[in-house]
mmCIF file of C-alpha atoms in Angstrom:
data_model
loop_
_atom_site.group_PDB
_atom_site.id
_atom_site.type_symbol
_atom_site.label_atom_id
_atom_site.label_comp_id
_atom_site.label_asym_id
_atom_site.label_seq_id
_atom_site.Cartn_x
_atom_site.Cartn_y
_atom_site.Cartn_z
ATOM 1 C CA MET A 1 102.895 -86.280 171.300
ATOM 2 C CA ASP A 2 99.284 -86.543 169.869
ATOM 3 C CA SER A 3 99.027 -87.284 166.199
ATOM 4 C CA PHE A 4 97.391 -84.880 163.849
ATOM 5 C CA SER A 5 94.318 -87.323 163.272
ATOM 6 C CA SER A 6 93.657 -87.753 167.050
ATOM 7 C CA LEU A 7 93.477 -83.920 167.316
ATOM 8 C CA LEU A 8 90.985 -83.452 164.517
ATOM 9 C CA PRO A 9 87.929 -83.926 166.687
ATOM 10 C CA VAL A 10 89.412 -81.339 169.162
ATOM 11 C CA MET A 11 89.893 -78.797 166.222
ATOM 12 C CA ALA A 12 86.496 -79.436 164.914
ATOM 13 C CA ILE A 13 84.997 -78.853 168.199
ATOM 14 C CA LEU A 14 86.961 -75.494 168.357
ATOM 15 C CA CYS A 15 86.071 -74.359 165.049
ATOM 16 C CA VAL A 16 82.322 -74.837 165.666
ATOM 17 C CA SER A 17 82.531 -72.874 168.938
ATOM 18 C CA GLY A 18 84.245 -70.145 167.148
ATOM 19 C CA ILE A 19 81.352 -70.021 164.618
ATOM 20 C CA ALA A 20 78.704 -69.913 167.419
ATOM 21 C CA ALA A 21 80.690 -67.532 169.704
ATOM 22 C CA GLY A 22 81.130 -64.895 166.896
ATOM 23 C CA PHE A 23 77.273 -64.753 166.053
ATOM 24 C CA VAL A 24 76.407 -64.634 169.839
ATOM 25 C CA ALA A 25 79.133 -61.905 170.346
ATOM 26 C CA GLY A 26 77.303 -59.706 167.579
ATOM 27 C CA LEU A 27 73.772 -60.676 168.572
ATOM 28 C CA LEU A 28 74.023 -60.134 172.155
ATOM 29 C CA GLY A 29 77.024 -57.974 172.826
ATOM 30 C CA LEU A 30 79.091 -60.738 174.325
ATOM 31 C CA GLY A 31 82.745 -61.473 173.660
ATOM 32 C CA GLY A 32 82.024 -65.214 173.243
ATOM 33 C CA GLY A 33 83.556 -66.220 176.662
ATOM 34 C CA ILE A 34 80.279 -67.991 177.684
ATOM 35 C CA ILE A 35 80.923 -70.402 174.984
ATOM 36 C CA PHE A 36 84.922 -70.232 174.979
ATOM 37 C CA VAL A 37 85.424 -71.048 178.676
ATOM 38 C CA PRO A 38 83.205 -74.134 178.974
ATOM 39 C CA VAL A 39 84.606 -75.520 175.683
ATOM 40 C CA TYR A 40 88.221 -74.792 176.519
ATOM 41 C CA TYR A 41 87.489 -76.114 180.049
ATOM 42 C CA PHE A 42 86.102 -79.567 178.838
ATOM 43 C CA ILE A 43 88.814 -79.893 176.215
ATOM 44 C CA PHE A 44 91.732 -79.220 178.688
ATOM 45 C CA SER A 45 90.406 -81.429 181.441
ATOM 46 C CA ASP A 46 88.788 -84.328 179.557
ATOM 47 C CA TYR A 47 90.823 -84.568 176.438
ATOM 48 C CA PHE A 48 94.247 -83.545 177.909
ATOM 49 C CA ALA A 49 93.616 -84.762 181.408
ATOM 50 C CA MET A 50 94.462 -81.632 183.063
ATOM 51 C CA SER A 51 93.396 -80.973 186.706
ATOM 52 C CA GLN A 52 90.171 -79.001 187.049
ATOM 53 C CA ASN A 53 91.902 -76.402 188.987
ATOM 54 C CA GLU A 54 94.569 -75.827 186.106
ATOM 55 C CA ALA A 55 91.995 -76.443 183.263
ATOM 56 C CA ILE A 56 89.858 -73.536 184.512
ATOM 57 C CA VAL A 57 92.716 -71.234 184.907
ATOM 58 C CA LEU A 58 94.114 -72.048 181.400
ATOM 59 C CA ALA A 59 90.389 -71.862 180.003
ATOM 60 C CA THR A 60 89.605 -68.390 181.337
ATOM 61 C CA SER A 61 92.992 -66.915 180.205
ATOM 62 C CA THR A 62 92.776 -68.259 176.868
ATOM 63 C CA SER A 63 89.381 -67.062 176.501
ATOM 64 C CA LEU A 64 90.372 -63.647 177.080
ATOM 65 C CA MET A 65 93.043 -63.614 174.291
ATOM 66 C CA THR A 66 90.438 -65.313 172.016
ATOM 67 C CA MET A 67 87.898 -62.623 172.455
ATOM 68 C CA ILE A 68 90.277 -59.775 171.383
ATOM 69 C CA PRO A 69 89.312 -60.376 167.682
ATOM 70 C CA THR A 70 85.699 -61.389 168.401
ATOM 71 C CA THR A 71 84.904 -58.359 170.508
ATOM 72 C CA MET A 72 86.795 -55.965 168.004
ATOM 73 C CA SER A 73 84.743 -57.425 165.271
ATOM 74 C CA SER A 74 81.520 -56.898 167.127
ATOM 75 C CA CYS A 75 82.285 -53.397 168.432
ATOM 76 C CA ILE A 76 83.020 -52.162 164.834
ATOM 77 C CA ALA A 77 79.569 -53.281 163.602
ATOM 78 C CA HIS A 78 77.855 -51.605 166.656
ATOM 79 C CA VAL A 79 79.961 -48.493 166.341
ATOM 80 C CA ARG A 80 79.173 -48.182 162.720
ATOM 81 C CA HIS A 81 75.427 -48.037 163.528
ATOM 82 C CA ASP A 82 75.832 -45.716 166.542
ATOM 83 C CA ASN A 83 74.575 -48.591 168.839
ATOM 84 C CA TYR A 84 76.134 -47.743 172.028
ATOM 85 C CA LEU A 85 75.924 -45.521 175.101
ATOM 86 C CA TRP A 86 79.007 -43.197 174.600
ATOM 87 C CA ASP A 87 78.381 -41.025 177.882
ATOM 88 C CA LEU A 88 78.349 -44.020 180.134
ATOM 89 C CA LEU A 89 81.400 -45.571 178.589
ATOM 90 C CA LYS A 90 83.317 -42.212 179.291
ATOM 91 C CA ARG A 91 82.343 -42.361 182.944
ATOM 92 C CA TRP A 92 82.931 -46.076 183.428
ATOM 93 C CA LEU A 93 86.262 -46.293 181.554
ATOM 94 C CA PRO A 94 88.898 -45.662 184.425
ATOM 95 C CA TRP A 95 86.989 -47.972 186.667
ATOM 96 C CA LEU A 96 86.628 -50.591 184.235
ATOM 97 C CA CYS A 97 90.314 -50.629 183.615
ATOM 98 C CA ALA A 98 91.068 -50.575 187.397
ATOM 99 C CA GLY A 99 88.744 -53.676 187.833
ATOM 100 C CA VAL A 100 90.582 -55.487 184.993
ATOM 101 C CA ALA A 101 93.938 -55.060 186.617
ATOM 102 C CA GLY A 102 92.657 -56.079 190.241
ATOM 103 C CA GLY A 103 90.573 -59.256 188.959
ATOM 104 C CA LYS A 104 93.357 -60.402 186.646
ATOM 105 C CA ILE A 105 96.211 -60.141 189.337
ATOM 106 C CA PHE A 106 93.852 -61.725 191.962
ATOM 107 C CA SER A 107 92.977 -64.715 189.663
ATOM 108 C CA HIS A 108 96.462 -65.253 188.401
ATOM 109 C CA PHE A 109 97.556 -65.876 192.049
ATOM 110 C CA PHE A 110 94.371 -67.451 193.550
ATOM 111 C CA GLY A 111 92.582 -69.100 190.642
ATOM 112 C CA GLY A 112 91.222 -72.500 190.774
ATOM 113 C CA ALA A 113 88.119 -74.707 190.923
ATOM 114 C CA TRP A 114 86.365 -71.898 192.668
ATOM 115 C CA LEU A 115 86.295 -70.007 189.337
ATOM 116 C CA SER A 116 83.988 -72.698 187.961
ATOM 117 C CA LEU A 117 81.306 -72.250 190.712
ATOM 118 C CA LEU A 118 81.548 -68.472 190.635
ATOM 119 C CA PHE A 119 81.368 -68.725 186.718
ATOM 120 C CA SER A 120 78.221 -70.902 186.634
ATOM 121 C CA GLY A 121 76.463 -69.369 189.560
ATOM 122 C CA ILE A 122 76.738 -65.751 188.157
ATOM 123 C CA LEU A 123 75.633 -66.929 184.721
ATOM 124 C CA LEU A 124 72.661 -68.718 186.004
ATOM 125 C CA LEU A 125 71.359 -65.739 187.876
ATOM 126 C CA ALA A 126 71.940 -63.344 185.076
ATOM 127 C CA ALA A 127 70.135 -65.916 182.640
ATOM 128 C CA CYS A 128 67.097 -66.340 184.881
ATOM 129 C CA ASN A 129 66.756 -62.684 185.333
ATOM 130 C CA LEU A 130 66.702 -61.906 181.537
ATOM 131 C CA ILE A 131 64.402 -64.998 180.795
ATOM 132 C CA PHE A 132 61.639 -64.303 183.300
ATOM 133 C CA PHE A 133 61.806 -60.548 183.115
ATOM 134 C CA SER A 134 62.420 -59.920 179.532
ATOM 135 C CA LYS A 135 59.444 -57.645 179.033
ATOM 136 C CA ALA A 136 59.795 -55.973 182.480
ATOM 137 C CA ARG A 137 60.430 -52.371 182.675
ATOM 138 C CA GLY A 138 63.459 -51.147 184.482
ATOM 139 C CA ILE A 139 63.070 -51.178 188.362
ATOM 140 C CA PHE A 140 64.886 -47.835 188.596
ATOM 141 C CA LYS A 141 64.124 -44.671 186.606
ATOM 142 C CA SER A 142 67.614 -43.491 186.322
ATOM 143 C CA LEU A 143 71.155 -44.645 186.831
ATOM 144 C CA PRO A 144 72.679 -44.118 190.282
ATOM 145 C CA GLY A 145 75.169 -41.538 191.251
ATOM 146 C CA ASN A 146 78.753 -41.525 189.935
ATOM 147 C CA GLY A 147 80.015 -43.257 193.052
ATOM 148 C CA LEU A 148 77.746 -46.428 192.699
ATOM 149 C CA GLN A 149 78.291 -46.451 188.910
ATOM 150 C CA ALA A 150 81.926 -46.532 189.528
ATOM 151 C CA LEU A 151 81.536 -49.696 191.893
ATOM 152 C CA MET A 152 79.320 -51.186 189.256
ATOM 153 C CA ALA A 153 81.976 -50.879 186.370
ATOM 154 C CA PHE A 154 84.778 -52.046 188.696
ATOM 155 C CA CYS A 155 82.800 -55.304 189.862
ATOM 156 C CA ILE A 156 81.648 -55.945 186.216
ATOM 157 C CA SER A 157 85.061 -55.994 184.874
ATOM 158 C CA GLY A 158 86.933 -57.324 187.764
ATOM 159 C CA LEU A 159 84.583 -60.461 187.765
ATOM 160 C CA SER A 160 84.435 -60.554 183.870
ATOM 161 C CA VAL A 161 88.368 -60.783 183.701
ATOM 162 C CA MET A 162 88.542 -63.410 186.241
ATOM 163 C CA LEU A 163 85.988 -65.623 184.606
ATOM 164 C CA GLY A 164 87.289 -64.887 181.124
ATOM 165 C CA ILE A 165 83.984 -63.720 179.822
ATOM 166 C CA GLY A 166 84.796 -60.394 178.447
ATOM 167 C CA GLY A 167 82.177 -58.084 180.238
ATOM 168 C CA GLY A 168 78.987 -58.190 178.175
ATOM 169 C CA THR A 169 77.394 -61.104 180.153
ATOM 170 C CA LEU A 170 77.601 -59.032 183.309
ATOM 171 C CA THR A 171 76.967 -55.731 181.835
ATOM 172 C CA VAL A 172 73.522 -56.355 180.388
ATOM 173 C CA PRO A 173 71.608 -57.619 183.325
ATOM 174 C CA PRO A 174 72.300 -54.702 185.715
ATOM 175 C CA LEU A 175 71.759 -52.144 182.989
ATOM 176 C CA SER A 176 68.462 -53.608 182.312
ATOM 177 C CA LEU A 177 67.339 -52.579 185.773
ATOM 178 C CA PHE A 178 67.185 -48.922 184.626
ATOM 179 C CA GLN A 179 64.491 -47.378 182.792
ATOM 180 C CA GLY A 180 65.296 -45.033 179.616
ATOM 181 C CA LEU A 181 68.301 -47.259 178.294
ATOM 182 C CA ASP A 182 67.785 -48.597 174.781
ATOM 183 C CA THR A 183 68.213 -52.338 175.147
ATOM 184 C CA LYS A 184 69.973 -52.564 171.830
ATOM 185 C CA LYS A 185 72.392 -49.717 172.778
ATOM 186 C CA VAL A 186 73.048 -51.566 175.910
ATOM 187 C CA VAL A 187 73.977 -54.605 173.890
ATOM 188 C CA GLY A 188 76.413 -52.534 171.745
ATOM 189 C CA THR A 189 77.888 -50.981 174.914
ATOM 190 C CA ALA A 190 78.276 -54.412 176.506
ATOM 191 C CA SER A 191 80.326 -55.400 173.375
ATOM 192 C CA ILE A 192 82.702 -52.481 173.701
ATOM 193 C CA ILE A 193 82.952 -53.055 177.283
ATOM 194 C CA GLY A 194 84.090 -56.711 176.502
ATOM 195 C CA LEU A 195 86.933 -55.230 174.491
ATOM 196 C CA ILE A 196 87.871 -53.064 177.217
ATOM 197 C CA VAL A 197 88.172 -56.171 179.538
ATOM 198 C CA CYS A 198 89.908 -58.827 177.386
ATOM 199 C CA LEU A 199 92.426 -56.472 175.808
ATOM 200 C CA PRO A 200 94.064 -55.173 178.814
ATOM 201 C CA GLY A 201 93.359 -58.378 180.665
ATOM 202 C CA THR A 202 95.392 -60.473 178.210
ATOM 203 C CA LEU A 203 98.273 -58.090 178.090
ATOM 204 C CA ILE A 204 98.316 -58.318 181.903
ATOM 205 C CA THR A 205 98.242 -62.192 181.744
ATOM 206 C CA LEU A 206 101.116 -62.221 179.249
ATOM 207 C CA ALA A 207 103.275 -59.615 181.205
ATOM 208 C CA MET A 208 102.941 -62.024 184.402
ATOM 209 C CA ASP A 209 103.539 -65.203 182.357
ATOM 210 C CA ILE A 210 106.719 -63.733 180.985
ATOM 211 C CA ILE A 211 107.975 -62.947 184.549
ATOM 212 C CA ASP A 212 106.932 -66.329 185.559
ATOM 213 C CA VAL A 213 108.700 -68.366 182.765
ATOM 214 C CA MET A 214 112.051 -66.466 183.197
ATOM 215 C CA LYS A 215 112.061 -68.090 186.618
ATOM 216 C CA MET A 216 111.398 -71.477 185.160
ATOM 217 C CA PRO A 217 114.036 -74.112 184.087
ATOM 218 C CA GLU A 218 115.259 -73.893 180.470
ATOM 219 C CA ASN A 219 112.784 -74.862 177.753
ATOM 220 C CA VAL A 220 109.932 -74.978 180.154
ATOM 221 C CA TYR A 221 107.141 -72.456 179.037
ATOM 222 C CA THR A 222 104.387 -73.137 181.362
ATOM 223 C CA SER A 223 103.793 -74.374 184.844
ATOM 224 C CA LEU A 224 100.441 -76.272 184.027
ATOM 225 C CA ASN A 225 100.820 -79.962 183.958
ATOM 226 C CA ASN A 226 99.440 -81.707 180.781
ATOM 227 C CA ALA A 227 98.722 -78.497 178.987
ATOM 228 C CA PRO A 228 98.465 -78.668 175.029
ATOM 229 C CA GLN A 229 101.594 -77.988 173.213
ATOM 230 C CA LEU A 230 102.525 -74.388 172.431
ATOM 231 C CA THR A 231 100.905 -73.221 175.577
ATOM 232 C CA PHE A 232 102.786 -70.201 177.052
ATOM 233 C CA GLY A 233 102.044 -69.530 180.585
ATOM 234 C CA HIS A 234 98.411 -69.404 181.010
ATOM 235 C CA ILE A 235 97.464 -69.054 177.321
ATOM 236 C CA CYS A 236 97.069 -72.004 174.790
ATOM 237 C CA PHE A 237 97.739 -70.353 171.475
ATOM 238 C CA PRO A 238 96.731 -73.059 169.157
ATOM 239 C CA ALA A 239 93.157 -73.144 170.656
ATOM 240 C CA VAL A 240 92.970 -69.302 169.904
ATOM 241 C CA LEU A 241 94.110 -69.934 166.344
ATOM 242 C CA CYS A 242 91.725 -72.520 165.661
ATOM 243 C CA VAL A 243 88.683 -70.481 167.142
ATOM 244 C CA ALA A 244 89.275 -66.614 166.370
ATOM 245 C CA PRO A 245 89.196 -66.631 162.653
ATOM 246 C CA PHE A 246 85.575 -68.283 162.589
ATOM 247 C CA ALA A 247 84.439 -65.909 165.368
ATOM 248 C CA ILE A 248 85.481 -62.829 163.425
ATOM 249 C CA ILE A 249 83.427 -63.810 160.297
ATOM 250 C CA THR A 250 80.161 -64.366 162.162
ATOM 251 C CA ALA A 251 80.197 -61.458 164.663
ATOM 252 C CA PRO A 252 78.990 -58.903 161.955
ATOM 253 C CA LEU A 253 76.079 -61.362 161.158
ATOM 254 C CA GLY A 254 75.115 -61.509 164.725
ATOM 255 C CA ALA A 255 75.101 -57.570 165.040
ATOM 256 C CA LYS A 256 72.879 -57.203 161.902
ATOM 257 C CA ILE A 257 70.295 -59.544 163.283
ATOM 258 C CA ASN A 258 70.370 -57.697 166.638
ATOM 259 C CA ARG A 259 69.027 -54.539 164.936
ATOM 260 C CA LEU A 260 66.033 -56.470 163.616
ATOM 261 C CA LEU A 261 64.848 -58.299 166.762
ATOM 262 C CA PRO A 262 62.589 -56.953 169.481
ATOM 263 C CA PRO A 263 64.498 -55.978 172.696
ATOM 264 C CA HIS A 264 62.621 -58.606 174.913
ATOM 265 C CA VAL A 265 63.566 -61.219 172.198
ATOM 266 C CA ILE A 266 67.087 -60.320 172.453
ATOM 267 C CA LYS A 267 66.942 -60.590 176.404
ATOM 268 C CA ILE A 268 65.285 -64.214 176.185
ATOM 269 C CA LEU A 269 67.954 -65.451 173.595
ATOM 270 C CA PHE A 270 70.716 -63.989 175.976
ATOM 271 C CA GLY A 271 69.293 -65.841 178.971
ATOM 272 C CA VAL A 272 68.743 -69.072 176.981
ATOM 273 C CA THR A 273 72.146 -68.894 175.603
ATOM 274 C CA VAL A 274 73.826 -68.800 179.025
ATOM 275 C CA ILE A 275 71.544 -71.033 181.114
ATOM 276 C CA PHE A 276 72.574 -74.283 179.831
ATOM 277 C CA THR A 277 76.150 -73.411 180.012
ATOM 278 C CA SER A 278 75.955 -72.201 183.560
ATOM 279 C CA ILE A 279 74.255 -75.516 184.519
ATOM 280 C CA LYS A 280 76.765 -77.729 182.722
ATOM 281 C CA MET A 281 79.617 -75.957 184.349
ATOM 282 C CA LEU A 282 78.141 -76.070 187.809
ATOM 283 C CA LEU A 283 77.418 -79.749 187.694
ATOM 284 C CA SER A 284 81.046 -80.287 186.687
ATOM 285 C CA ALA A 285 82.437 -78.098 189.220
ATOM 286 C CA ILE A 286 80.356 -79.905 192.003
#
């Protein structure tokens, strides 16, 4: 068992990541997963010596639970200022939920190191698109038909829940392709989609973990080797408790600053925020 003093550096890293993730969640409509997943991944793999396959699975599931209070705080801030696209959310809701269920079940049984590559690759593409085309007008004049929108919603939520990133990261880039959509409202909408992704995604994870734990020997609560203490199934609860309070505090501040910045600046900040993370994850996975 690690002594408390030896865990202090890890706790400090988690607290700082919570502050940063909360601010980013409010500013860019993200749940904080682009910060949580890499931080958790490197702590689990480097500090606790977990295998890369198991570390990424634990990181993505723990990230989803951590994002519940983060996205909730961010959502409240955006909704209060009518900073979201209500009609789009109504059309997308059933397909978002379907994508969450499909993506979570798939990653639960087939998760592994490939998630690191997928995570980094998708984030790198999204970041480059927003940085280099921050002032570009949308390519398309309007959103596609309901069928293609349903496919977009399903893919966004399915990939997001597998990667533990909430939904905002994959919502902003595609919606930026369409003219007539207010960038700031797109960010607010992405924040709400993040909550739609992480809340049911976490509930599904817990349900499957409970089923798995019931099949394990007595007093064994996770099948992951070298997982931190108080890890249940695929969620590390101490990590959530270290990060979530700080993220809740800083999310409203990010949302406030979002309303003061020009749209193209928000896009560039979004891209810069994720590009370094994606490169680091990509190099680690390779």
